[in-house]
Tab-separated table of C-alpha atoms in Angstrom:
chain	number	residue	atom	x	y	z
A	17	MET	CA	-10.915	10.643	-21.088
A	18	ALA	CA	-11.119	8.465	-18.068
A	19	PHE	CA	-9.476	4.840	-17.133
A	20	SER	CA	-12.044	2.221	-17.267
A	21	PRO	CA	-14.870	1.850	-14.952
A	22	ALA	CA	-13.437	-1.274	-13.424
A	23	LEU	CA	-9.844	0.263	-13.455
A	24	THR	CA	-11.306	3.565	-11.886
A	25	GLY	CA	-12.834	1.249	-9.052
A	26	LEU	CA	-10.050	-0.670	-8.737
A	27	ILE	CA	-7.866	2.731	-7.982
A	28	ASP	CA	-10.588	3.834	-5.946
A	29	ALA	CA	-10.678	0.830	-3.706
A	30	LEU	CA	-7.226	0.670	-3.284
A	31	ARG	CA	-7.140	4.254	-1.530
A	32	VAL	CA	-9.201	2.420	1.315
A	33	LEU	CA	-5.711	1.118	2.785
A	34	PRO	CA	-3.812	3.376	4.975
A	35	GLY	CA	-1.166	5.424	3.415
A	36	VAL	CA	-2.125	4.683	0.370
A	37	GLY	CA	-2.848	7.789	-2.045
A	38	ALA	CA	-4.339	8.602	-5.424
A	39	LYS	CA	-0.791	7.757	-7.488
A	40	SER	CA	0.344	4.685	-5.339
A	41	ALA	CA	-3.174	3.247	-5.764
A	42	GLN	CA	-2.759	3.612	-9.280
A	43	ARG	CA	0.704	2.285	-9.540
A	44	MET	CA	-0.644	-0.751	-7.430
A	45	ALA	CA	-3.275	-1.259	-9.786
A	46	PHE	CA	-1.103	-1.149	-12.564
A	47	HIS	CA	1.394	-3.561	-10.994
A	48	VAL	CA	-1.149	-5.945	-9.984
A	49	LEU	CA	-2.832	-6.213	-13.347
A	50	GLN	CA	0.343	-6.386	-15.559
A	51	ARG	CA	2.666	-8.249	-13.056
A	52	GLU	CA	0.827	-9.866	-10.382
A	53	ARG	CA	-2.191	-10.882	-11.879
A	54	GLU	CA	-2.226	-14.514	-9.633
A	55	GLY	CA	-1.194	-12.500	-6.706
A	56	GLY	CA	-4.046	-10.355	-6.744
A	57	ARG	CA	-6.809	-12.961	-6.917
A	58	TYR	CA	-4.583	-14.611	-3.814
A	59	LEU	CA	-4.947	-10.960	-2.357
A	60	ALA	CA	-8.826	-10.704	-3.143
A	61	ARG	CA	-9.278	-14.006	-1.764
A	62	SER	CA	-7.446	-13.258	1.439
A	63	LEU	CA	-8.936	-10.326	1.807
A	64	GLU	CA	-12.808	-11.962	1.949
A	65	GLN	CA	-11.761	-14.684	3.804
A	66	ALA	CA	-10.324	-12.840	6.555
A	67	LEU	CA	-12.842	-10.254	6.681
A	68	ALA	CA	-15.104	-13.003	7.082
A	69	CYS	CA	-13.486	-15.470	9.839
A	70	ILE	CA	-11.734	-13.195	11.849
A	71	GLN	CA	-13.232	-11.513	14.825
A	72	HIS	CA	-11.466	-10.220	18.285
A	73	CYS	CA	-10.628	-12.818	21.129
A	74	ARG	CA	-13.563	-12.703	23.511
A	75	ASP	CA	-11.168	-12.180	26.496
A	76	CYS	CA	-8.801	-9.672	25.088
A	77	ARG	CA	-9.438	-8.287	21.536
A	78	MET	CA	-6.594	-10.138	19.898
A	79	PHE	CA	-7.949	-10.876	16.486
A	80	THR	CA	-8.674	-14.590	16.050
A	81	GLU	CA	-10.541	-16.951	13.939
A	82	ASN	CA	-11.981	-18.586	17.152
A	83	GLU	CA	-14.020	-17.113	20.232
A	84	LEU	CA	-10.672	-17.036	22.144
A	85	CYS	CA	-7.269	-16.410	20.815
A	86	ASP	CA	-4.487	-19.124	21.070
A	87	ILE	CA	-2.842	-17.099	24.537
A	88	CYS	CA	-6.165	-17.114	26.226
A	89	ALA	CA	-7.195	-20.664	25.222
A	90	ASN	CA	-3.439	-21.504	26.444
A	91	GLU	CA	-3.970	-22.987	30.403
A	92	ARG	CA	-0.616	-22.437	30.886
A	93	ARG	CA	-0.335	-18.759	30.897
A	94	ASP	CA	-0.304	-17.027	33.767
A	95	PRO	CA	-4.160	-15.374	34.115
A	96	ALA	CA	-2.891	-13.208	37.027
A	97	LEU	CA	-1.100	-11.289	34.886
A	98	VAL	CA	-2.465	-9.108	32.488
A	99	CYS	CA	-0.214	-6.899	30.222
A	100	VAL	CA	-2.170	-3.891	28.156
A	101	VAL	CA	-1.272	-3.225	24.774
A	102	GLU	CA	-2.600	-0.695	22.404
A	103	SER	CA	-2.519	-2.916	19.337
A	104	PRO	CA	-2.321	-6.584	17.938
A	105	ALA	CA	1.224	-5.803	16.458
A	106	ASP	CA	2.114	-5.121	20.501
A	107	VAL	CA	1.447	-8.271	21.379
A	108	MET	CA	2.913	-10.177	19.025
A	109	ALA	CA	6.639	-7.763	19.843
A	110	ILE	CA	6.238	-8.706	23.226
A	111	GLU	CA	5.777	-12.345	22.607
A	112	GLN	CA	8.779	-12.236	20.410
A	113	ASN	CA	11.164	-10.313	22.572
A	114	THR	CA	10.317	-10.991	26.204
A	115	ASP	CA	9.641	-13.982	28.226
A	116	PHE	CA	6.536	-12.643	29.741
A	117	ARG	CA	4.091	-15.930	30.509
A	118	GLY	CA	1.002	-13.939	31.313
A	119	ARG	CA	-1.969	-12.614	29.292
A	120	TYR	CA	-2.951	-9.906	27.180
A	121	PHE	CA	-5.242	-7.038	26.699
A	122	VAL	CA	-5.593	-5.609	23.176
A	123	LEU	CA	-7.411	-1.794	23.228
A	124	LEU	CA	-7.340	-1.618	19.607
A	125	GLY	CA	-6.743	2.354	20.087
A	126	ARG	CA	-6.084	4.517	22.921
A	127	LEU	CA	-8.111	7.292	24.738
A	128	SER	CA	-8.921	10.123	21.946
A	129	PRO	CA	-12.224	11.776	23.143
A	130	ILE	CA	-11.598	14.219	20.091
A	131	ASP	CA	-11.730	11.073	17.748
A	132	GLY	CA	-14.732	9.867	19.776
A	133	ILE	CA	-12.473	7.072	21.172
A	134	GLY	CA	-13.658	6.607	24.686
A	135	PRO	CA	-13.203	3.708	27.277
A	136	ALA	CA	-16.523	2.085	25.411
A	137	GLU	CA	-14.707	2.031	22.010
A	138	LEU	CA	-11.297	0.350	23.777
A	139	GLY	CA	-13.406	-2.345	25.462
A	140	LEU	CA	-12.796	-1.674	28.735
A	141	ASP	CA	-16.006	-2.975	29.824
A	142	ILE	CA	-14.443	-6.409	29.066
A	143	LEU	CA	-11.225	-5.845	30.948
A	144	ARG	CA	-13.556	-4.396	33.966
A	145	GLU	CA	-15.407	-8.103	33.502
A	146	ARG	CA	-12.037	-9.893	33.724
A	147	LEU	CA	-11.023	-8.126	36.908
A	148	SER	CA	-14.183	-8.020	38.661
A	149	ARG	CA	-13.508	-12.125	38.630
A	150	GLY	CA	-10.703	-11.343	41.195
A	151	LEU	CA	-8.353	-13.467	39.813
A	152	VAL	CA	-6.019	-10.778	38.407
A	153	THR	CA	-2.985	-9.701	40.870
A	154	GLU	CA	-0.911	-7.310	38.694
A	155	VAL	CA	-2.074	-5.121	35.502
A	156	ILE	CA	1.271	-4.429	33.325
A	157	LEU	CA	0.712	-1.279	31.327
A	158	ALA	CA	2.346	-1.484	28.286
A	159	THR	CA	0.699	1.598	25.998
A	160	GLY	CA	3.231	3.930	24.336
A	161	ALA	CA	4.639	6.764	25.816
A	162	THR	CA	2.810	9.369	24.033
A	163	VAL	CA	0.594	11.922	25.967
A	164	GLU	CA	-2.696	9.496	25.024
A	165	GLY	CA	-0.907	6.270	26.043
A	166	GLU	CA	-0.085	7.818	29.086
A	167	ALA	CA	-3.629	9.071	29.613
A	168	THR	CA	-5.224	5.429	28.525
A	169	ALA	CA	-2.683	4.181	31.036
A	170	GLN	CA	-3.747	6.265	33.950
A	171	TYR	CA	-7.125	5.768	33.131
A	172	VAL	CA	-6.718	1.648	32.831
A	173	ALA	CA	-4.524	2.265	36.398
A	174	ASP	CA	-7.285	3.508	38.265
A	175	LEU	CA	-10.174	0.275	36.875
A	176	ALA	CA	-7.335	-2.091	37.724
A	177	ARG	CA	-6.985	-0.517	41.503
A	178	GLN	CA	-10.816	-0.402	41.853
A	179	HIS	CA	-10.654	-4.421	41.700
A	180	ASN	CA	-7.423	-4.324	43.928
A	181	ALA	CA	-5.212	-5.518	41.492
A	182	GLY	CA	-1.545	-4.320	41.601
A	183	VAL	CA	-0.418	-2.214	38.453
A	184	SER	CA	2.714	-1.342	36.781
A	185	ARG	CA	4.072	0.289	33.901
A	186	ILE	CA	6.959	-0.782	31.424
A	187	ALA	CA	10.318	0.842	31.977
A	188	HIS	CA	10.900	3.872	29.974
A	189	GLY	CA	14.437	5.444	29.400
A	190	VAL	CA	17.606	5.230	27.329
A	191	PRO	CA	17.275	2.310	24.832
A	192	VAL	CA	19.613	-0.405	25.374
A	193	GLY	CA	22.469	0.587	23.486
A	194	GLY	CA	21.673	3.796	22.987
A	195	GLU	CA	24.301	6.897	23.045
A	196	LEU	CA	23.196	9.106	25.487
A	197	GLU	CA	23.992	11.945	23.084
A	198	TYR	CA	21.773	10.933	20.677
A	199	VAL	CA	18.700	10.482	23.281
A	200	ASP	CA	15.985	12.618	22.838
A	201	ALA	CA	15.068	15.047	25.817
A	202	GLY	CA	12.328	13.429	26.865
A	203	THR	CA	13.568	10.252	27.232
A	204	LEU	CA	16.623	11.632	28.948
A	205	SER	CA	14.607	13.332	31.411
A	206	GLN	CA	12.194	10.696	31.762
A	207	ALA	CA	15.244	8.373	32.701
A	208	PHE	CA	16.351	10.636	35.105
A	209	SER	CA	13.074	11.289	36.840
A	210	GLY	CA	13.122	7.138	36.546
A	211	ARG	CA	16.577	6.082	38.316
A	212	ARG	CA	16.468	3.325	40.594
A	213	PRO	CA	19.168	2.427	43.445
A	214	ILE	CA	21.527	-0.516	42.329
B	4	MET	CA	3.171	-17.683	19.506
B	5	ALA	CA	2.323	-16.511	15.795
B	6	PHE	CA	-0.839	-14.360	14.173
B	7	SER	CA	-3.814	-16.508	13.187
B	8	PRO	CA	-3.521	-18.326	9.918
B	9	ALA	CA	-6.138	-16.169	8.320
B	10	LEU	CA	-4.302	-12.743	9.658
B	11	THR	CA	-0.873	-14.289	8.768
B	12	GLY	CA	-2.733	-14.969	5.198
B	13	LEU	CA	-3.837	-11.475	4.580
B	14	ILE	CA	-0.643	-10.001	5.641
B	15	ASP	CA	1.413	-12.217	3.403
B	16	ALA	CA	-1.034	-11.301	0.568
B	17	LEU	CA	-0.528	-7.294	0.942
B	18	ARG	CA	2.854	-8.087	0.081
B	19	VAL	CA	1.786	-8.484	-3.352
B	20	LEU	CA	1.128	-4.884	-3.489
B	21	PRO	CA	4.558	-2.913	-4.606
B	22	GLY	CA	6.221	-0.858	-1.864
B	23	VAL	CA	4.402	-3.307	0.558
B	24	GLY	CA	7.081	-4.712	3.111
B	25	ALA	CA	6.163	-6.815	6.032
B	26	LYS	CA	5.589	-3.904	8.734
B	27	SER	CA	3.526	-2.077	6.090
B	28	ALA	CA	1.172	-5.380	5.155
B	29	GLN	CA	0.835	-5.984	9.048
B	30	ARG	CA	-0.385	-2.082	9.539
B	31	MET	CA	-2.612	-2.179	6.358
B	32	ALA	CA	-4.081	-5.645	7.615
B	33	PHE	CA	-4.997	-4.339	11.118
B	34	HIS	CA	-6.713	-1.098	9.880
B	35	VAL	CA	-8.657	-3.485	7.574
B	36	LEU	CA	-10.081	-5.941	10.412
B	37	GLN	CA	-10.393	-2.758	12.594
B	38	ARG	CA	-11.815	0.256	11.036
B	39	GLU	CA	-12.148	-0.415	7.327
B	40	ARG	CA	-14.523	-4.073	7.256
B	41	GLU	CA	-16.894	-2.530	4.378
B	42	GLY	CA	-13.709	-0.811	2.129
B	43	GLY	CA	-11.889	-4.133	2.713
B	44	ARG	CA	-14.885	-5.976	1.362
B	45	TYR	CA	-15.277	-3.689	-1.743
B	46	LEU	CA	-11.372	-3.838	-2.044
B	47	ALA	CA	-11.825	-7.806	-2.472
B	48	ARG	CA	-14.839	-7.328	-4.478
B	49	SER	CA	-12.946	-4.704	-6.980
B	50	LEU	CA	-9.940	-6.792	-7.214
B	51	GLU	CA	-11.847	-9.723	-8.288
B	52	GLN	CA	-13.896	-7.841	-11.163
B	53	ALA	CA	-10.990	-5.822	-12.395
B	54	LEU	CA	-8.656	-9.029	-12.783
B	55	ALA	CA	-12.032	-10.886	-14.422
B	56	CYS	CA	-13.086	-8.463	-16.947
B	57	ILE	CA	-9.682	-5.937	-17.459
B	58	GLN	CA	-7.788	-6.946	-20.102
B	59	HIS	CA	-5.459	-5.228	-22.784
B	60	CYS	CA	-6.596	-3.113	-25.942
B	61	ARG	CA	-6.388	-5.161	-28.791
B	62	ASP	CA	-4.514	-2.219	-30.695
B	63	CYS	CA	-2.407	0.013	-28.339
B	64	ARG	CA	-2.326	-2.220	-25.192
B	65	MET	CA	-4.370	0.521	-22.916
B	66	PHE	CA	-6.156	-1.479	-20.173
B	67	THR	CA	-9.679	-1.585	-20.676
B	68	GLU	CA	-12.685	-3.792	-20.426
B	69	ASN	CA	-14.003	-3.832	-24.095
B	70	GLU	CA	-11.903	-5.052	-27.135
B	71	LEU	CA	-10.793	-1.884	-28.041
B	72	CYS	CA	-10.045	1.207	-25.295
B	73	ASP	CA	-12.093	4.118	-25.651
B	74	ILE	CA	-9.276	6.157	-27.166
B	75	CYS	CA	-8.958	3.304	-29.831
B	76	ALA	CA	-12.819	3.129	-30.428
B	77	ASN	CA	-13.178	6.813	-30.899
B	78	GLU	CA	-13.399	7.431	-34.331
B	79	ARG	CA	-12.535	10.869	-34.122
B	80	ARG	CA	-9.081	10.532	-32.683
B	81	ASP	CA	-6.617	10.429	-35.634
B	82	PRO	CA	-5.199	7.085	-36.547
B	83	ALA	CA	-2.319	9.062	-38.324
B	84	LEU	CA	-0.451	9.660	-35.283
B	85	VAL	CA	0.364	7.283	-33.042
B	86	CYS	CA	2.090	8.526	-29.571
B	87	VAL	CA	4.094	5.520	-28.160
B	88	VAL	CA	4.205	5.581	-24.353
B	89	GLU	CA	5.608	3.584	-21.559
B	90	SER	CA	2.540	3.294	-19.119
B	91	PRO	CA	-1.033	3.483	-19.000
B	92	ALA	CA	-0.292	6.549	-16.185
B	93	ASP	CA	1.315	8.528	-19.082
B	94	VAL	CA	-1.582	8.216	-21.351
B	95	MET	CA	-3.590	10.013	-18.670
B	96	ALA	CA	-1.237	12.359	-18.116
B	97	ILE	CA	-0.901	13.351	-21.880
B	98	GLU	CA	-4.882	13.288	-22.116
B	99	GLN	CA	-5.391	15.493	-19.077
B	100	ASN	CA	-2.778	17.956	-20.174
B	101	THR	CA	-2.112	18.251	-23.899
B	102	ASP	CA	-4.274	18.330	-27.163
B	103	PHE	CA	-2.991	15.313	-28.686
B	104	ARG	CA	-5.857	14.449	-30.590
B	105	GLY	CA	-4.128	11.055	-32.259
B	106	ARG	CA	-4.425	7.619	-31.163
B	107	TYR	CA	-1.402	5.894	-28.614
B	108	PHE	CA	0.542	2.576	-27.724
B	109	VAL	CA	1.464	1.401	-24.669
B	110	LEU	CA	4.526	-0.400	-24.484
B	111	LEU	CA	3.939	-1.348	-20.255
B	112	GLY	CA	7.442	-1.147	-19.597
B	113	ARG	CA	10.600	-0.586	-21.802
B	114	LEU	CA	13.718	-2.627	-23.324
B	115	SER	CA	15.923	-4.112	-20.827
B	116	PRO	CA	17.238	-7.161	-21.873
B	117	ILE	CA	18.882	-7.639	-18.279
B	118	ASP	CA	15.323	-8.137	-16.719
B	119	GLY	CA	14.333	-10.509	-19.933
B	120	ILE	CA	12.193	-7.298	-21.352
B	121	GLY	CA	12.615	-7.232	-25.324
B	122	PRO	CA	10.687	-5.990	-28.282
B	123	ALA	CA	7.889	-9.230	-28.072
B	124	GLU	CA	7.277	-8.394	-24.299
B	125	LEU	CA	6.525	-4.745	-24.874
B	126	GLY	CA	4.286	-5.986	-27.798
B	127	LEU	CA	5.943	-4.257	-30.741
B	128	ASP	CA	4.736	-7.052	-32.770
B	129	ILE	CA	1.287	-5.378	-32.066
B	130	LEU	CA	2.819	-1.488	-33.496
B	131	ARG	CA	4.449	-3.469	-36.521
B	132	GLU	CA	1.024	-4.783	-37.691
B	133	ARG	CA	-0.369	-1.856	-36.869
B	134	LEU	CA	2.172	0.614	-38.896
B	135	SER	CA	2.410	-2.457	-41.924
B	136	ARG	CA	-1.365	-1.018	-42.480
B	137	GLY	CA	-0.014	2.045	-43.640
B	138	LEU	CA	-2.105	4.552	-42.411
B	139	VAL	CA	0.506	5.764	-39.617
B	140	THR	CA	2.254	8.975	-40.714
B	141	GLU	CA	3.654	10.289	-37.547
B	142	VAL	CA	5.215	8.093	-34.619
B	143	ILE	CA	5.827	10.366	-31.240
B	144	LEU	CA	8.099	8.857	-29.000
B	145	ALA	CA	7.068	9.998	-25.308
B	146	THR	CA	8.896	6.947	-23.668
B	147	GLY	CA	10.927	8.255	-20.790
B	148	ALA	CA	14.069	10.115	-20.684
B	149	THR	CA	15.847	7.584	-19.327
B	150	VAL	CA	18.838	5.433	-20.577
B	151	GLU	CA	16.225	2.528	-21.622
B	152	GLY	CA	13.800	5.031	-22.026
B	153	GLU	CA	16.128	6.535	-24.934
B	154	ALA	CA	17.114	2.882	-26.087
B	155	THR	CA	13.139	1.944	-26.382
B	156	ALA	CA	12.836	5.210	-28.220
B	157	GLN	CA	15.550	4.143	-30.567
B	158	TYR	CA	13.790	1.151	-31.658
B	159	VAL	CA	10.459	2.009	-32.250
B	160	ALA	CA	12.251	4.967	-34.183
B	161	ASP	CA	13.945	2.202	-36.580
B	162	LEU	CA	10.488	0.096	-36.668
B	163	ALA	CA	8.663	3.121	-38.064
B	164	ARG	CA	11.002	4.220	-40.319
B	165	GLN	CA	11.049	0.799	-41.756
B	166	HIS	CA	7.291	1.670	-42.514
B	167	ASN	CA	8.185	4.958	-43.906
B	168	ALA	CA	6.706	6.756	-41.084
B	169	GLY	CA	7.680	9.949	-39.848
B	170	VAL	CA	9.607	9.909	-36.476
B	171	SER	CA	9.422	12.687	-33.654
B	172	ARG	CA	10.807	12.601	-30.079
B	173	ILE	CA	8.989	14.653	-27.257
B	174	ALA	CA	10.982	18.148	-26.435
B	175	HIS	CA	13.279	17.472	-23.394
B	176	GLY	CA	15.235	20.823	-21.970
B	177	VAL	CA	14.319	23.281	-19.079
B	178	PRO	CA	10.877	22.698	-17.345
B	179	VAL	CA	8.315	25.427	-17.559
B	180	GLY	CA	8.773	27.330	-14.845
B	181	GLY	CA	12.122	25.814	-13.950
B	182	GLU	CA	14.936	28.258	-12.806
B	183	LEU	CA	18.144	27.262	-14.689
B	184	GLU	CA	20.009	27.440	-11.510
B	185	TYR	CA	18.163	24.714	-9.958
B	186	VAL	CA	18.021	22.501	-13.394
B	187	ASP	CA	20.052	19.193	-13.409
B	188	ALA	CA	23.039	18.996	-15.479
B	189	GLY	CA	21.729	16.703	-18.051
B	190	THR	CA	18.437	18.149	-18.297
B	191	LEU	CA	20.829	21.476	-18.996
B	192	SER	CA	23.123	20.244	-21.446
B	193	GLN	CA	19.954	18.569	-23.446
B	194	ALA	CA	18.094	21.883	-23.689
B	195	PHE	CA	21.258	23.360	-24.785
B	196	SER	CA	22.054	21.026	-27.613
B	197	GLY	CA	18.105	20.773	-28.428
B	198	ARG	CA	18.232	24.472	-28.960
B	199	ARG	CA	16.403	26.075	-31.631
B	200	PRO	CA	16.513	28.762	-33.621
B	201	ILE	CA	13.250	31.343	-32.923
């Protein structure tokens, strides 16, 4: 005996979501059917709507319903500064916590040849096109402090230099409020080699 | 700056799923938009279809597209034995791992007055109706071994006795393959008080 076809289908479909395995999918399906039918309909509608209208911003690859995202469409954001990040979530984090007033470029990933993710998959031809307009004076690299993130930063830095743009990398070191003894070895070593005169 | 309305809506809607908070919802939304658009459409369709056609079995409250679930509609399943469980997942577990050939009754929860879950919410009027037909000779209580599960079992046992049906509770004790020293105190104490002559 197995679940009915519609229920089996729903459990199977929920596994599309990242981090959801067979057990969680089953729990989610039961929860929606039992207690959240209205919420389930809302989710189905939201998914359909988002998939129908959300695309990538023409200039920065951020998710948006329009041709340009709110930031690229905002004349008051400085087009001379471009911050390169891995994901849309990084844009949100920077917007909420810094006073950066330039623009962004969202890679939607990082270089990972083993997974078939090369410069084309990261939309670097779009960034090259933007750089070639000659307006960008500084590219700020804010990719993750991982091996792939560093490799990606290196690649983008070379690209920026080819177009005579300045390149900077956000600082890596001891987190603010962090106790030295609890900081991991890589971060501490980075903090020492990256020390600056004050 | 915030995410675009459709993206905000999708992230909000994903939080309907149990165990999904703001961060996971964001990660799921990005994953679907970036890498699983076809899967996302499949999920939206499956949800809509499941919500439109899945209801509860008239006799046992299992999820089904039909008036009766496959088990209740199966003439070869013994209507004299009724196994009472808390969730549809329990039915699947029993079907897959035992040779039980009777029928089920799915409570879809357990008694929990503090959450407003009483006998009516567990569909016990449906079970009473089934018992009153006089065909049931044994009610097997397979609710969880928790305080609420035991209280629920007690309530259902009383109901069954009122209709002159026999009542049994599935055995609780040391799990098969379990080492005594790693078994928790409650289970070991249960295993001792529930010892049987061999």
